[in-house]
Amino acid sequence: MSTLLPGEQVYRAPTAFPARLAWWLLFAPSFLLTILLVIAIAMVFTRGTGIWGNNIPVAWGFPISNYIWWLGIGHAGTLISAMLLLLNQGWRNSLNRFAEAMTLFAVTCGALYPIFHLGRPWRFYWMAPYPNVMDTQPQFKSPLTWDFWAVLTYLIVSTLFWYIGTIPDLAAARDKATKRRWQVFFGLLALGWRGAGRHWARWRQAYWITAGIAVPLVVSVHSEIAMLFAAGPVPGWNSTIFPPYFVLGAAFSGFAVVSMIAVVLRHMLRLEQLVTAHHLSMLGCLTLACGMMTAFGYVAEAFTALYAGGRELETLYDRLTGPYAWSFWGAVILNFVPLQLLWLERIRRAPVPLFLIGLSVAVGMWMERYMLLVSSLSRDWLESSAGLFHATFWDWALYAGLIGFFLTAFLLFVRFLPVISVFEVRERAVEGTLHG
Amino acid sequence: MSRQWRSLDELVDSRSFRELFAAEFPSLTTAADWKRRDILKCMGAAIALAGLDGCERQPDERAFPYVRQAAGETLGEARFYATALEFDGVAQPVIGKTRAGRPIKLEGNPDHPASGGKTDAFTQAALLDLYDPERSQAVLHKGRIADWQAYDAMAHELARRMDASGGKGFRLLTGATRSPTQLRLIGAMLKRWPAARWHAWSAVPTASTAPDLSRAHAIVSFDHDLLGPGPLQTWNARGWAARRSAYHTGEGEALLFVAEPTPSLTGVTASHRLIAGTARLPVLLAALLDGTVAGLSPREKEWVALASRSLVRNPGRGLVTVGAHHPPALQQLARRLNDQLGNAADGALPAGPVEADPIEPLLAAMHAGEVKALMVLDTNPVYALPEFAEAIERVPLRIHAGLHADETAFRCHWHAPLAHDLESWGDARAADGSVCLIQPLVRPWLDVRSKAAQLATLAGRSSSDHALVRETWGSAWAAGANFEEQWQETLRGGFRPASSEGVTPASAQAVSASAKAGAETPPRSNDELTVLVRADPTVWDGRFSDNPWLQELPKPLTKIVWGNAIHISPALAEEEGLENGDLVELSVAGRSVSGPIWIVPGQERRTILVHLGYGRHHAGTVSENLGFNAALLGPAGSSHSDATLRKVGGRQLVASTQSHFAMAPDEFVRFVPSPNTPLRAEPVRANMYPPLPMTEPSWGMAIDLDLCIGCNACVVACVAENNIATVGKEQVAKGREMHWLRVDRYYEGPPDDARQVFQPVPCMHCENAPCEMGCPVNAAVHSPDGLNLQVYNRCIGTRTCAAYCPYKVRRFNWFDWTKEDAPELQAARNPEVTVRGRGVMEKCTYCIQRLQNARIDGEVDEQPDWATEVQTACQQACPTQAIVFGDVSDPKSPVSRRKANGRDYSLLADANTRPRTTHSARIAREDEA
C-alpha cells in the first residue's frame, strides 16, 4: 500500500473491489427494499393516497415530513463540498465526493415524495408554468410553487456540481481501466478530459461558480420548505423562526448521516489513510455545532409559543404532553443527549461512537419533522376538528423503500465510481510537501 | 299441533306441515311442479326483463306536476311533483324534484302548513330508500322466489276461507297509519270479516298530539323530546322556531323547561334543563301541580319554582307535556295542569273511522294459538319486539309485506315486496290534520305493490292503488263539484287543508305503542342503574338502517356513526373505570346485550341509554354487523331498573366524527344574556392583501345558533343535493368523512351538568382565505360574487388547502369513493353537481348550481331581484330557519338583516379570515325566568 500514490485504491476500486462480500451483504437487503418501494408506489398510484394514514385534519403526513427529512440530509453534502471549498478548507477533499453523491440520492428521494403525495400524481407538472391552451399558471403566492422551483433548481445544481467535480477523476479512471467497456464508460463520462492546463483553469472556474451558486441554495431550499409550514395559519407552524431553524436542522441531520457514511466507507474500502481520524473529528465538530444551533431553535420556538400564548401555547403543550409527546421527547433526547459526547475529542475520533451518535441524530431529526407536522395539524383551531394520525403499513413501506433506494444507489456509486476526489487529495498532498 | 316450531327451517322440513299445507292450498303445491321447458322460458324472460331495467326511469303519466309546466316536458328541465311520505302515521308533505324521470331531491311542500318547505333528516334521506339496491324485489315463499300469481292465489284462497269463517283467526298487523284509503280498506275488511282484528303498532311510541308550539311562551317538558327526531319533528321545530324568532324581536317569551334523564335535542335547546332520573319525573310533575316541594333537591326546587312562575305568567300560552313513552297516569297529570292553566289542549292528531287494537291482545292470541293467519304490513316486530318472534311461530299462516325481506319476512311463509311511498299512490294525514295525496314521482321499476294495493290484494281484490285512492275521495269530496278538477287540483298542490276536510279531532288516542313501553318499575334505591331503550336518532327503529346517508349521519349528541353504543354518565364512567369504546355487558332481568361504552355529559348519574335500530340479523349489507339489538332489553320507550353493567374486557371501534367536545377556553359558540345585548366588537385586523371588491350580488350566510336545534336536516339535505359520498365506518374512524356541512357539538361547564350547544359549520367562504393562498395550481380561487371556489378539474391534490383551513371544512377524495356504486345509486345523483373523482379536494360551494340556475333564469326572464329567491339546500331544509343565505351587498336582504343584529360574529375572528358565513350568538339567560 505504501508504494501506491495516495488514493490509488480509489481508482482501482471499481475494477478490483476490496470488499465484495460486505458490499453484497449491504446491497441485497437494500435492493429488496427497492422492490418494496416499487410495490408501494404501484399501490398508491392505483388505489389512491387513502392507503396511508392521512386524513382531515392531518392532510399531510409521512410524505411531507419525510420529504423534509430527506432534503435536510442532502444539504450536508453541498455544505461540505461547496461551502468548505469556498472557505478553502482543504481537509474536505477526502469527504466531498461521497457527500455530494449522498446529496444527490437524498434529494432524489426527497423530491419524489411530493409527487407520490399528490392526489393526482399524473398532473404534477401543473406546478410548473408552461404554455397551455387553458392559459393557466401556477399560483405564485403558494409556498408550494416556490418549493417546486427551489427543489428543482437544487437538484440540477447539485447534479452539476457533483458531475463537474468528478470529471478529472473519471478521466483518471478511464486511463487506469484495462477492459474496453470500462474505458468506453469512463471515457464518455470524462468528456475528453486530458488534464491540460487550460482544462484545469476552465474546470476550476466552473467548479467555483457552481459552488457559489450551490451554497445559497441550501439556505433558500430549506427556508422555502420551512415556508410550507410557516406560511400556513396553523398554530405551531406560523412562526418566523422556522426558516433558519429548518436550515440548521437540515445541516445537522446531514452531517450526522455523512459521519455515518464516512465511518462505513472508510472501513469497507480501507481508506483509513484518506479519511483519517482528523476527518472524523471535523465531522463531529460540524455535527455538534449544527446540533447546538438546532437546540437553540427548539428553545427559541418554545419561547415564541410562551410569548404568544393562546393557541401557540396550547400546541406547545400538546407537543410536550399530547398523543405525539413520544416524538417530541424522542427528538429532544436522540438529537441532543448523545450529541454532548462530541465535546470530547476522544469520542469524535472513534468511528463506532461517531456512527452511533450520527444514527441517533438521523432518527431524532426524523421524529422532529414528524412531530412538527403531525402535532400541529392534528389539533389546530377548532376543537371539533381535532383528530389523530396513525401511519399505516404503506406509509412505512414507502419510507423503507426509499431508504432502500437510497442505499442501493449509493452502493452502486461506491462500487462503480471513484468515491473520493483523488486528484484534489493529491493536489493537497503535493502542495503540502511543497509548502511544508 | 302436536309439536312446536322454533324456526322456519324446522317448520319447512316438517312432513306433517307439507301435508297440511297441501290439504289447505292444493293449487299452490302443484303449481311448484315446473317442467324443464318452463324453466327455460322463465330464464329467457328473466334475461329480457333484466335488459328492460337498463331503460330510464319512467314518470307516471297520470301524476300531475307541481309547478312550472302543466303539460309537456322540456328536456333537461326538472319537474316537480307534490307528494308526501308517511312516517309513523304522520304525513311529511314534500315536493319531489325529478330529472328525466328520476327523482333526485325532496324538499318540503312550501304551501303546506305542516311543512312550510321544511323537512327533517329522515325525509331528506327517503330518496335513497327509494333507490336502495337491496330493496325486496320479488315475492318470497318460504324464502324462495315466487311470483305474484302464486301470492294472489294464496290470498284468494285465504279470502275464501275467511269468508267462510267470518274472519275468525285472522289478524292484520300494521305500523301506525292514518291514511284514509288504508283505513277505508281496513274498515271494509273488518266489516266483511267481523271476527278478524286489526292491530296497529309502531316500535317507537309517538305523541298523539301535535301542539302548536308557536303559541307556547312557556313549555315544560317532562322527558318529551319535542324537537328530537320523529314524525312530528318538522312540525314542532317550526312551531318552536316561530316562537323563538318572535321572542328575538321582543314579542313575548320563549321559555323551555326540560326535565330529562338523558340529553335530548329538546333538553339541549332548553333555556332551563334539569337532569332528572325517570323516577323523579312524577315527583317533579306533582310538585309543579300542587306546589309541594318537600323532598326536592335545591336544584329541583329552583327549577320547579321557575317553571311554575313562567307557566302562571303565561296563562293559556303555556304547555306542559310528558313523553309519549311515560305511563298514562303521568300524561293525565300533565293534562290536568294544562287545564288548570287554561292551556288549549289543541293539536290532537285525528283518529280514523276504525280503531286499531294494540299489539298486546295479538301477542296473547298468538300464544294461545287462536291466530290462524297473520298479515304483517310494513312493520318489523320480529326485530323490535323479541317476544313477538316467539309468538309468531305458533301461527300457521304468516304473511309479510315490506320494503325489505327483513327479520319478520324471514319468519313468515310469504313475503310480498312493498312499493316505496315515492312510487305509490296513496294518502296520509299531516300533523295539522290535512290530507296529503301521495302520488308517485316515478313508476316502480321493481315488481312491487303499494300499501293500499297490498290491503286490497288481501281482500281478494286486484285494483290498482291509483283507483283505490280515487275511490276513497270520489265519495268523500263535496258532491256536485267536479271530482276530476278537484283531484287534479289536489295533486298539483299536494294536499287539502284540514278545514276543507271537516276534521274533528277525536279524543286524543295514542297510536298504541308497544306492550311494556311506559311500564316503569320504580328503582328501589338511588344507586340502582336504570336502562332506557330509545329509538336511534338516525336509523330510528331500524327501518332506516340500510340507508347509508343515515348511517353516516352523526348522531346529534354523540357524533357516533355506523353503530350504537351503551351511553353512560361521566360519573358512572369514573366509578366503573370505563372509557369510550370499552366493551361491556349490560343486563336487565336475565336479558343482556354487549356493546361499547360512550360517555354522555349531562346524563343522569345512574341512567344508561341504549338505542334501537342496530344488531339487525336479516337486513342488507349496509347494516351488516353493526351494533347490538337494544330491543333484547325491552321495547323502545321502556325503562328498566336494576340493571347491571359488567366490563367484559376488550374494546370495540366506535366511529365518531368528533373526538373533542369541551369548548373552554375558546369561544367558538358565543352567548349573550338577551336578544338585544350585542357582542363586544372585534378589533379590525390588518391584512397584507387589499380587500375584495363587493359586487352585486355578493353571497353570504348567517346561522343563528339560538335557533339551531342540531336536527341534522341540513346535513342530509346537503348530502342529497351535492352527491356527497358515504365512506363507511372504518374510513370515518380514520377521519375521512365527506360531509360538506357538519354540526359541531360542544359542551361547557362541568361534564355532569354541561351546557351543550350545536354549531353548523359549512365552508366559511373566507374573504381572506388561507386555502387560496396555499394552492399551488389555482384550484382554490375566489369568484367575483364572493364564493371561495374549488375547481375540481384543476386540483392535483396537494391538500395544502385542507392543511391551512382553520375550519377544517375541506374534504379529500382519498380513494375513488363512487366507482363501485350500484346503478340505482347512480340514478339518485343530482345531475347538476359533478361527481368528484379520486385525488381531488372538495367542499361546500354554497350550492353554486342553484345560484347559477337562479342567475340564468333571472337574466333570461329579466328579473333584477332574482338573487332574493335563491336558497341553499341546507337553508331550504332547516326547519327552524336557523340558516339564512343571500346577497350581503343588499342591506335589505334577510341575510344582511341577520348579520346586522348584534349577536352576529365571525367564527375564529382571530384567524382574520373574514368569513362570509357568520354565526349568531346563542341567548342564554343566566337570570331567573
PDB file of N, CA and C in Angstrom, chain A residues 45-50 52 54-56 59-60 117-120 123 126 136-139 141-142 144 228 231 233-234 311 380-386, chain B residues 658-660 666 668 689 734-736 742 744 746 772-776 778 793-800 803-804 806 808 810-812 814-815 838 910:
ATOM      1  N   PHE A  45     -50.356   4.612  -6.520  1.00  0.00           N
ATOM      2  CA  PHE A  45     -50.806   5.139  -7.815  1.00  0.00           C
ATOM      3  C   PHE A  45     -52.107   4.486  -8.261  1.00  0.00           C
ATOM      4  N   THR A  46     -52.296   3.208  -7.959  1.00  0.00           N
ATOM      5  CA  THR A  46     -53.510   2.547  -8.438  1.00  0.00           C
ATOM      6  C   THR A  46     -54.685   2.745  -7.482  1.00  0.00           C
ATOM      7  N   ARG A  47     -54.434   2.746  -6.175  1.00  0.00           N
ATOM      8  CA  ARG A  47     -55.565   2.817  -5.245  1.00  0.00           C
ATOM      9  C   ARG A  47     -55.842   4.217  -4.740  1.00  0.00           C
ATOM     10  N   GLY A  48     -54.812   5.002  -4.564  1.00  0.00           N
ATOM     11  CA  GLY A  48     -55.035   6.358  -4.053  1.00  0.00           C
ATOM     12  C   GLY A  48     -54.333   6.559  -2.722  1.00  0.00           C
ATOM     13  N   THR A  49     -54.227   7.821  -2.339  1.00  0.00           N
ATOM     14  CA  THR A  49     -53.494   8.175  -1.128  1.00  0.00           C
ATOM     15  C   THR A  49     -54.192   7.674   0.132  1.00  0.00           C
ATOM     16  N   GLY A  50     -55.391   7.158  -0.026  1.00  0.00           N
ATOM     17  CA  GLY A  50     -56.115   6.622   1.134  1.00  0.00           C
ATOM     18  C   GLY A  50     -55.444   5.424   1.770  1.00  0.00           C
ATOM     19  N   TRP A  52     -52.635   5.412   2.908  1.00  0.00           N
ATOM     20  CA  TRP A  52     -51.833   5.934   4.018  1.00  0.00           C
ATOM     21  C   TRP A  52     -52.749   6.348   5.161  1.00  0.00           C
ATOM     22  N   ASN A  54     -53.112   9.400   6.249  1.00  0.00           N
ATOM     23  CA  ASN A  54     -53.526  10.807   6.158  1.00  0.00           C
ATOM     24  C   ASN A  54     -55.036  10.948   6.281  1.00  0.00           C
ATOM     25  N   ASN A  55     -55.464  12.063   6.826  1.00  0.00           N
ATOM     26  CA  ASN A  55     -56.903  12.290   6.971  1.00  0.00           C
ATOM     27  C   ASN A  55     -57.165  13.782   7.063  1.00  0.00           C
ATOM     28  N   ILE A  56     -58.376  14.140   7.390  1.00  0.00           N
ATOM     29  CA  ILE A  56     -58.677  15.507   7.797  1.00  0.00           C
ATOM     30  C   ILE A  56     -58.847  15.417   9.306  1.00  0.00           C
ATOM     31  N   ALA A  59     -53.891  16.384   6.909  1.00  0.00           N
ATOM     32  CA  ALA A  59     -53.950  16.169   5.467  1.00  0.00           C
ATOM     33  C   ALA A  59     -52.582  15.825   4.905  1.00  0.00           C
ATOM     34  N   TRP A  60     -51.541  16.317   5.584  1.00  0.00           N
ATOM     35  CA  TRP A  60     -50.183  15.913   5.219  1.00  0.00           C
ATOM     36  C   TRP A  60     -49.706  14.920   6.262  1.00  0.00           C
ATOM     37  N   HIS A 117     -47.152  12.022  -3.126  1.00  0.00           N
ATOM     38  CA  HIS A 117     -48.106  12.572  -2.162  1.00  0.00           C
ATOM     39  C   HIS A 117     -49.360  13.138  -2.834  1.00  0.00           C
ATOM     40  N   LEU A 118     -49.251  13.530  -4.089  1.00  0.00           N
ATOM     41  CA  LEU A 118     -50.376  14.186  -4.753  1.00  0.00           C
ATOM     42  C   LEU A 118     -51.570  13.256  -4.884  1.00  0.00           C
ATOM     43  N   GLY A 119     -52.750  13.853  -4.838  1.00  0.00           N
ATOM     44  CA  GLY A 119     -53.958  13.077  -5.097  1.00  0.00           C
ATOM     45  C   GLY A 119     -53.986  12.584  -6.535  1.00  0.00           C
ATOM     46  N   ARG A 120     -53.511  13.425  -7.438  1.00  0.00           N
ATOM     47  CA  ARG A 120     -53.453  13.045  -8.843  1.00  0.00           C
ATOM     48  C   ARG A 120     -52.019  13.250  -9.332  1.00  0.00           C
ATOM     49  N   ARG A 123     -50.601  14.617 -12.652  1.00  0.00           N
ATOM     50  CA  ARG A 123     -50.738  16.027 -13.009  1.00  0.00           C
ATOM     51  C   ARG A 123     -49.685  16.893 -12.323  1.00  0.00           C
ATOM     52  N   TRP A 126     -48.378  20.386 -13.434  1.00  0.00           N
ATOM     53  CA  TRP A 126     -49.174  21.613 -13.369  1.00  0.00           C
ATOM     54  C   TRP A 126     -48.575  22.630 -12.395  1.00  0.00           C
ATOM     55  N   THR A 136     -53.513  28.657 -18.023  1.00  0.00           N
ATOM     56  CA  THR A 136     -53.418  28.604 -16.562  1.00  0.00           C
ATOM     57  C   THR A 136     -51.963  28.664 -16.149  1.00  0.00           C
ATOM     58  N   GLN A 137     -51.745  29.251 -15.021  1.00  0.00           N
ATOM     59  CA  GLN A 137     -50.407  29.418 -14.486  1.00  0.00           C
ATOM     60  C   GLN A 137     -50.396  28.915 -13.051  1.00  0.00           C
ATOM     61  N   PRO A 138     -49.240  28.611 -12.537  1.00  0.00           N
ATOM     62  CA  PRO A 138     -49.204  28.299 -11.106  1.00  0.00           C
ATOM     63  C   PRO A 138     -49.613  29.521 -10.297  1.00  0.00           C
ATOM     64  N   GLN A 139     -49.907  29.274  -9.030  1.00  0.00           N
ATOM     65  CA  GLN A 139     -50.355  30.347  -8.156  1.00  0.00           C
ATOM     66  C   GLN A 139     -49.135  30.782  -7.362  1.00  0.00           C
ATOM     67  N   LYS A 141     -48.431  32.852  -5.091  1.00  0.00           N
ATOM     68  CA  LYS A 141     -48.397  33.134  -3.659  1.00  0.00           C
ATOM     69  C   LYS A 141     -48.141  31.865  -2.845  1.00  0.00           C
ATOM     70  N   SER A 142     -48.332  30.727  -3.484  1.00  0.00           N
ATOM     71  CA  SER A 142     -48.258  29.481  -2.723  1.00  0.00           C
ATOM     72  C   SER A 142     -46.819  29.062  -2.432  1.00  0.00           C
ATOM     73  N   LEU A 144     -45.855  26.228  -2.082  1.00  0.00           N
ATOM     74  CA  LEU A 144     -45.574  25.002  -2.827  1.00  0.00           C
ATOM     75  C   LEU A 144     -44.965  25.318  -4.186  1.00  0.00           C
ATOM     76  N   LEU A 228     -43.563  26.032   3.814  1.00  0.00           N
ATOM     77  CA  LEU A 228     -44.731  25.160   3.723  1.00  0.00           C
ATOM     78  C   LEU A 228     -45.477  25.194   5.041  1.00  0.00           C
ATOM     79  N   ALA A 231     -45.933  29.493   6.393  1.00  0.00           N
ATOM     80  CA  ALA A 231     -46.902  30.347   5.695  1.00  0.00           C
ATOM     81  C   ALA A 231     -48.340  29.973   6.028  1.00  0.00           C
ATOM     82  N   PRO A 233     -51.630  29.283   8.313  1.00  0.00           N
ATOM     83  CA  PRO A 233     -52.118  29.829   9.578  1.00  0.00           C
ATOM     84  C   PRO A 233     -52.415  28.719  10.573  1.00  0.00           C
ATOM     85  N   VAL A 234     -51.425  27.922  10.866  1.00  0.00           N
ATOM     86  CA  VAL A 234     -51.634  26.780  11.747  1.00  0.00           C
ATOM     87  C   VAL A 234     -50.809  26.998  13.014  1.00  0.00           C
ATOM     88  N   ARG A 311     -53.304  29.819  21.288  1.00  0.00           N
ATOM     89  CA  ARG A 311     -53.254  28.530  20.593  1.00  0.00           C
ATOM     90  C   ARG A 311     -51.825  28.030  20.413  1.00  0.00           C
ATOM     91  N   ASP A 380     -55.593  21.956  15.524  1.00  0.00           N
ATOM     92  CA  ASP A 380     -55.159  23.318  15.221  1.00  0.00           C
ATOM     93  C   ASP A 380     -56.076  24.403  15.785  1.00  0.00           C
ATOM     94  N   TRP A 381     -57.249  24.619  15.162  1.00  0.00           N
ATOM     95  CA  TRP A 381     -58.074  25.740  15.622  1.00  0.00           C
ATOM     96  C   TRP A 381     -59.314  25.260  16.367  1.00  0.00           C
ATOM     97  N   LEU A 382     -60.185  24.578  15.641  1.00  0.00           N
ATOM     98  CA  LEU A 382     -61.454  24.179  16.249  1.00  0.00           C
ATOM     99  C   LEU A 382     -61.280  22.843  16.973  1.00  0.00           C
ATOM    100  N   GLU A 383     -61.748  22.813  18.199  1.00  0.00           N
ATOM    101  CA  GLU A 383     -61.670  21.567  18.962  1.00  0.00           C
ATOM    102  C   GLU A 383     -62.418  20.443  18.248  1.00  0.00           C
ATOM    103  N   SER A 384     -63.497  20.807  17.582  1.00  0.00           N
ATOM    104  CA  SER A 384     -64.342  19.799  16.957  1.00  0.00           C
ATOM    105  C   SER A 384     -63.591  19.039  15.875  1.00  0.00           C
ATOM    106  N   SER A 385     -62.586  19.660  15.292  1.00  0.00           N
ATOM    107  CA  SER A 385     -61.923  19.056  14.136  1.00  0.00           C
ATOM    108  C   SER A 385     -60.666  18.292  14.522  1.00  0.00           C
ATOM    109  N   ALA A 386     -60.353  18.249  15.797  1.00  0.00           N
ATOM    110  CA  ALA A 386     -59.135  17.556  16.193  1.00  0.00           C
ATOM    111  C   ALA A 386     -59.239  16.074  15.830  1.00  0.00           C
TER     112      ALA A 386
ATOM    113  N   GLN B 658     -66.414  13.408  15.822  1.00  0.00           N
ATOM    114  CA  GLN B 658     -65.848  14.452  16.679  1.00  0.00           C
ATOM    115  C   GLN B 658     -65.284  13.782  17.915  1.00  0.00           C
ATOM    116  N   SER B 659     -64.051  14.126  18.272  1.00  0.00           N
ATOM    117  CA  SER B 659     -63.470  13.449  19.430  1.00  0.00           C
ATOM    118  C   SER B 659     -63.251  14.404  20.593  1.00  0.00           C
ATOM    119  N   HIS B 660     -63.242  15.701  20.323  1.00  0.00           N
ATOM    120  CA  HIS B 660     -63.064  16.670  21.394  1.00  0.00           C
ATOM    121  C   HIS B 660     -64.329  17.510  21.489  1.00  0.00           C
ATOM    122  N   ASP B 666     -61.830  28.315  24.607  1.00  0.00           N
ATOM    123  CA  ASP B 666     -62.213  29.059  23.414  1.00  0.00           C
ATOM    124  C   ASP B 666     -63.687  29.444  23.471  1.00  0.00           C
ATOM    125  N   PHE B 668     -65.957  29.286  20.624  1.00  0.00           N
ATOM    126  CA  PHE B 668     -66.432  29.009  19.269  1.00  0.00           C
ATOM    127  C   PHE B 668     -67.916  29.343  19.171  1.00  0.00           C
ATOM    128  N   TYR B 689     -53.146  41.782   2.014  1.00  0.00           N
ATOM    129  CA  TYR B 689     -53.749  41.911   0.691  1.00  0.00           C
ATOM    130  C   TYR B 689     -54.893  42.910   0.729  1.00  0.00           C
ATOM    131  N   LYS B 734     -61.163   6.868  10.552  1.00  0.00           N
ATOM    132  CA  LYS B 734     -59.850   7.420  10.187  1.00  0.00           C
ATOM    133  C   LYS B 734     -59.898   8.928   9.966  1.00  0.00           C
ATOM    134  N   GLY B 735     -61.104   9.518  10.049  1.00  0.00           N
ATOM    135  CA  GLY B 735     -61.211  10.966   9.843  1.00  0.00           C
ATOM    136  C   GLY B 735     -61.382  11.320   8.384  1.00  0.00           C
ATOM    137  N   ARG B 736     -62.150  10.524   7.653  1.00  0.00           N
ATOM    138  CA  ARG B 736     -62.277  10.792   6.224  1.00  0.00           C
ATOM    139  C   ARG B 736     -63.713  10.951   5.776  1.00  0.00           C
ATOM    140  N   ARG B 742     -71.062  20.179   8.555  1.00  0.00           N
ATOM    141  CA  ARG B 742     -71.125  19.358   9.762  1.00  0.00           C
ATOM    142  C   ARG B 742     -71.733  20.188  10.868  1.00  0.00           C
ATOM    143  N   ASP B 744     -71.131  20.818  14.585  1.00  0.00           N
ATOM    144  CA  ASP B 744     -70.251  20.594  15.734  1.00  0.00           C
ATOM    145  C   ASP B 744     -71.061  20.660  17.010  1.00  0.00           C
ATOM    146  N   TYR B 746     -70.526  21.143  21.153  1.00  0.00           N
ATOM    147  CA  TYR B 746     -69.600  21.432  22.240  1.00  0.00           C
ATOM    148  C   TYR B 746     -70.343  21.390  23.551  1.00  0.00           C
ATOM    149  N   GLU B 772     -56.759  29.574  -0.484  1.00  0.00           N
ATOM    150  CA  GLU B 772     -56.454  30.131  -1.803  1.00  0.00           C
ATOM    151  C   GLU B 772     -54.987  30.508  -1.889  1.00  0.00           C
ATOM    152  N   MET B 773     -54.448  30.995  -0.783  1.00  0.00           N
ATOM    153  CA  MET B 773     -53.030  31.333  -0.773  1.00  0.00           C
ATOM    154  C   MET B 773     -52.181  30.064  -0.902  1.00  0.00           C
ATOM    155  N   GLY B 774     -52.641  28.966  -0.324  1.00  0.00           N
ATOM    156  CA  GLY B 774     -51.818  27.763  -0.289  1.00  0.00           C
ATOM    157  C   GLY B 774     -51.795  26.979  -1.573  1.00  0.00           C
ATOM    158  N   CYS B 775     -52.872  27.042  -2.355  1.00  0.00           N
ATOM    159  CA  CYS B 775     -52.961  26.164  -3.523  1.00  0.00           C
ATOM    160  C   CYS B 775     -51.954  26.546  -4.592  1.00  0.00           C
ATOM    161  N   PRO B 776     -51.074  25.616  -5.005  1.00  0.00           N
ATOM    162  CA  PRO B 776     -50.061  25.978  -5.998  1.00  0.00           C
ATOM    163  C   PRO B 776     -50.584  26.051  -7.432  1.00  0.00           C
ATOM    164  N   ASN B 778     -53.828  27.119  -8.470  1.00  0.00           N
ATOM    165  CA  ASN B 778     -55.023  27.932  -8.701  1.00  0.00           C
ATOM    166  C   ASN B 778     -56.307  27.116  -8.762  1.00  0.00           C
ATOM    167  N   ASN B 793     -61.335  20.134 -11.621  1.00  0.00           N
ATOM    168  CA  ASN B 793     -60.509  19.743 -12.758  1.00  0.00           C
ATOM    169  C   ASN B 793     -59.078  20.231 -12.625  1.00  0.00           C
ATOM    170  N   ARG B 794     -58.896  21.304 -11.880  1.00  0.00           N
ATOM    171  CA  ARG B 794     -57.574  21.883 -11.778  1.00  0.00           C
ATOM    172  C   ARG B 794     -56.823  21.308 -10.574  1.00  0.00           C
ATOM    173  N   CYS B 795     -57.558  20.728  -9.641  1.00  0.00           N
ATOM    174  CA  CYS B 795     -56.952  20.258  -8.384  1.00  0.00           C
ATOM    175  C   CYS B 795     -56.040  19.065  -8.645  1.00  0.00           C
ATOM    176  N   ILE B 796     -54.815  19.123  -8.075  1.00  0.00           N
ATOM    177  CA  ILE B 796     -53.937  17.964  -8.210  1.00  0.00           C
ATOM    178  C   ILE B 796     -53.786  17.230  -6.881  1.00  0.00           C
ATOM    179  N   GLY B 797     -54.446  17.745  -5.863  1.00  0.00           N
ATOM    180  CA  GLY B 797     -54.476  17.022  -4.584  1.00  0.00           C
ATOM    181  C   GLY B 797     -53.258  17.207  -3.706  1.00  0.00           C
ATOM    182  N   THR B 798     -52.744  18.445  -3.593  1.00  0.00           N
ATOM    183  CA  THR B 798     -51.626  18.653  -2.662  1.00  0.00           C
ATOM    184  C   THR B 798     -52.116  18.730  -1.220  1.00  0.00           C
ATOM    185  N   ARG B 799     -53.401  19.001  -1.048  1.00  0.00           N
ATOM    186  CA  ARG B 799     -54.060  19.081   0.254  1.00  0.00           C
ATOM    187  C   ARG B 799     -53.548  20.228   1.130  1.00  0.00           C
ATOM    188  N   THR B 800     -52.816  21.163   0.505  1.00  0.00           N
ATOM    189  CA  THR B 800     -52.359  22.331   1.252  1.00  0.00           C
ATOM    190  C   THR B 800     -53.547  23.117   1.780  1.00  0.00           C
ATOM    191  N   ALA B 803     -54.807  21.610   4.877  1.00  0.00           N
ATOM    192  CA  ALA B 803     -53.897  21.816   5.998  1.00  0.00           C
ATOM    193  C   ALA B 803     -54.017  23.243   6.517  1.00  0.00           C
ATOM    194  N   TYR B 804     -54.219  24.209   5.610  1.00  0.00           N
ATOM    195  CA  TYR B 804     -54.250  25.612   6.010  1.00  0.00           C
ATOM    196  C   TYR B 804     -55.630  26.056   6.500  1.00  0.00           C
ATOM    197  N   PRO B 806     -58.469  26.863   8.662  1.00  0.00           N
ATOM    198  CA  PRO B 806     -58.640  26.850  10.109  1.00  0.00           C
ATOM    199  C   PRO B 806     -59.935  26.150  10.537  1.00  0.00           C
ATOM    200  N   LYS B 808     -61.283  23.494   8.914  1.00  0.00           N
ATOM    201  CA  LYS B 808     -61.198  22.084   8.505  1.00  0.00           C
ATOM    202  C   LYS B 808     -62.513  21.611   7.867  1.00  0.00           C
ATOM    203  N   ARG B 810     -62.710  21.248   4.513  1.00  0.00           N
ATOM    204  CA  ARG B 810     -62.416  20.663   3.206  1.00  0.00           C
ATOM    205  C   ARG B 810     -62.347  19.146   3.326  1.00  0.00           C
ATOM    206  N   ARG B 811     -62.797  18.495   2.277  1.00  0.00           N
ATOM    207  CA  ARG B 811     -62.866  17.027   2.275  1.00  0.00           C
ATOM    208  C   ARG B 811     -62.113  16.502   1.064  1.00  0.00           C
ATOM    209  N   PHE B 812     -61.366  15.418   1.273  1.00  0.00           N
ATOM    210  CA  PHE B 812     -60.499  14.927   0.211  1.00  0.00           C
ATOM    211  C   PHE B 812     -60.955  13.550  -0.256  1.00  0.00           C
ATOM    212  N   TRP B 814     -59.845  10.473  -0.877  1.00  0.00           N
ATOM    213  CA  TRP B 814     -58.661   9.635  -0.644  1.00  0.00           C
ATOM    214  C   TRP B 814     -58.656   8.437  -1.582  1.00  0.00           C
ATOM    215  N   PHE B 815     -59.843   7.951  -1.876  1.00  0.00           N
ATOM    216  CA  PHE B 815     -59.986   6.857  -2.845  1.00  0.00           C
ATOM    217  C   PHE B 815     -61.008   7.304  -3.878  1.00  0.00           C
ATOM    218  N   ARG B 838     -61.186  10.537  -7.783  1.00  0.00           N
ATOM    219  CA  ARG B 838     -60.134  10.294  -6.805  1.00  0.00           C
ATOM    220  C   ARG B 838     -59.091  11.411  -6.830  1.00  0.00           C
ATOM    221  N   ASP B 910     -59.990  35.687  15.255  1.00  0.00           N
ATOM    222  CA  ASP B 910     -58.560  35.945  15.406  1.00  0.00           C
ATOM    223  C   ASP B 910     -57.731  35.353  14.267  1.00  0.00           C
TER     224      ASP B 910
END
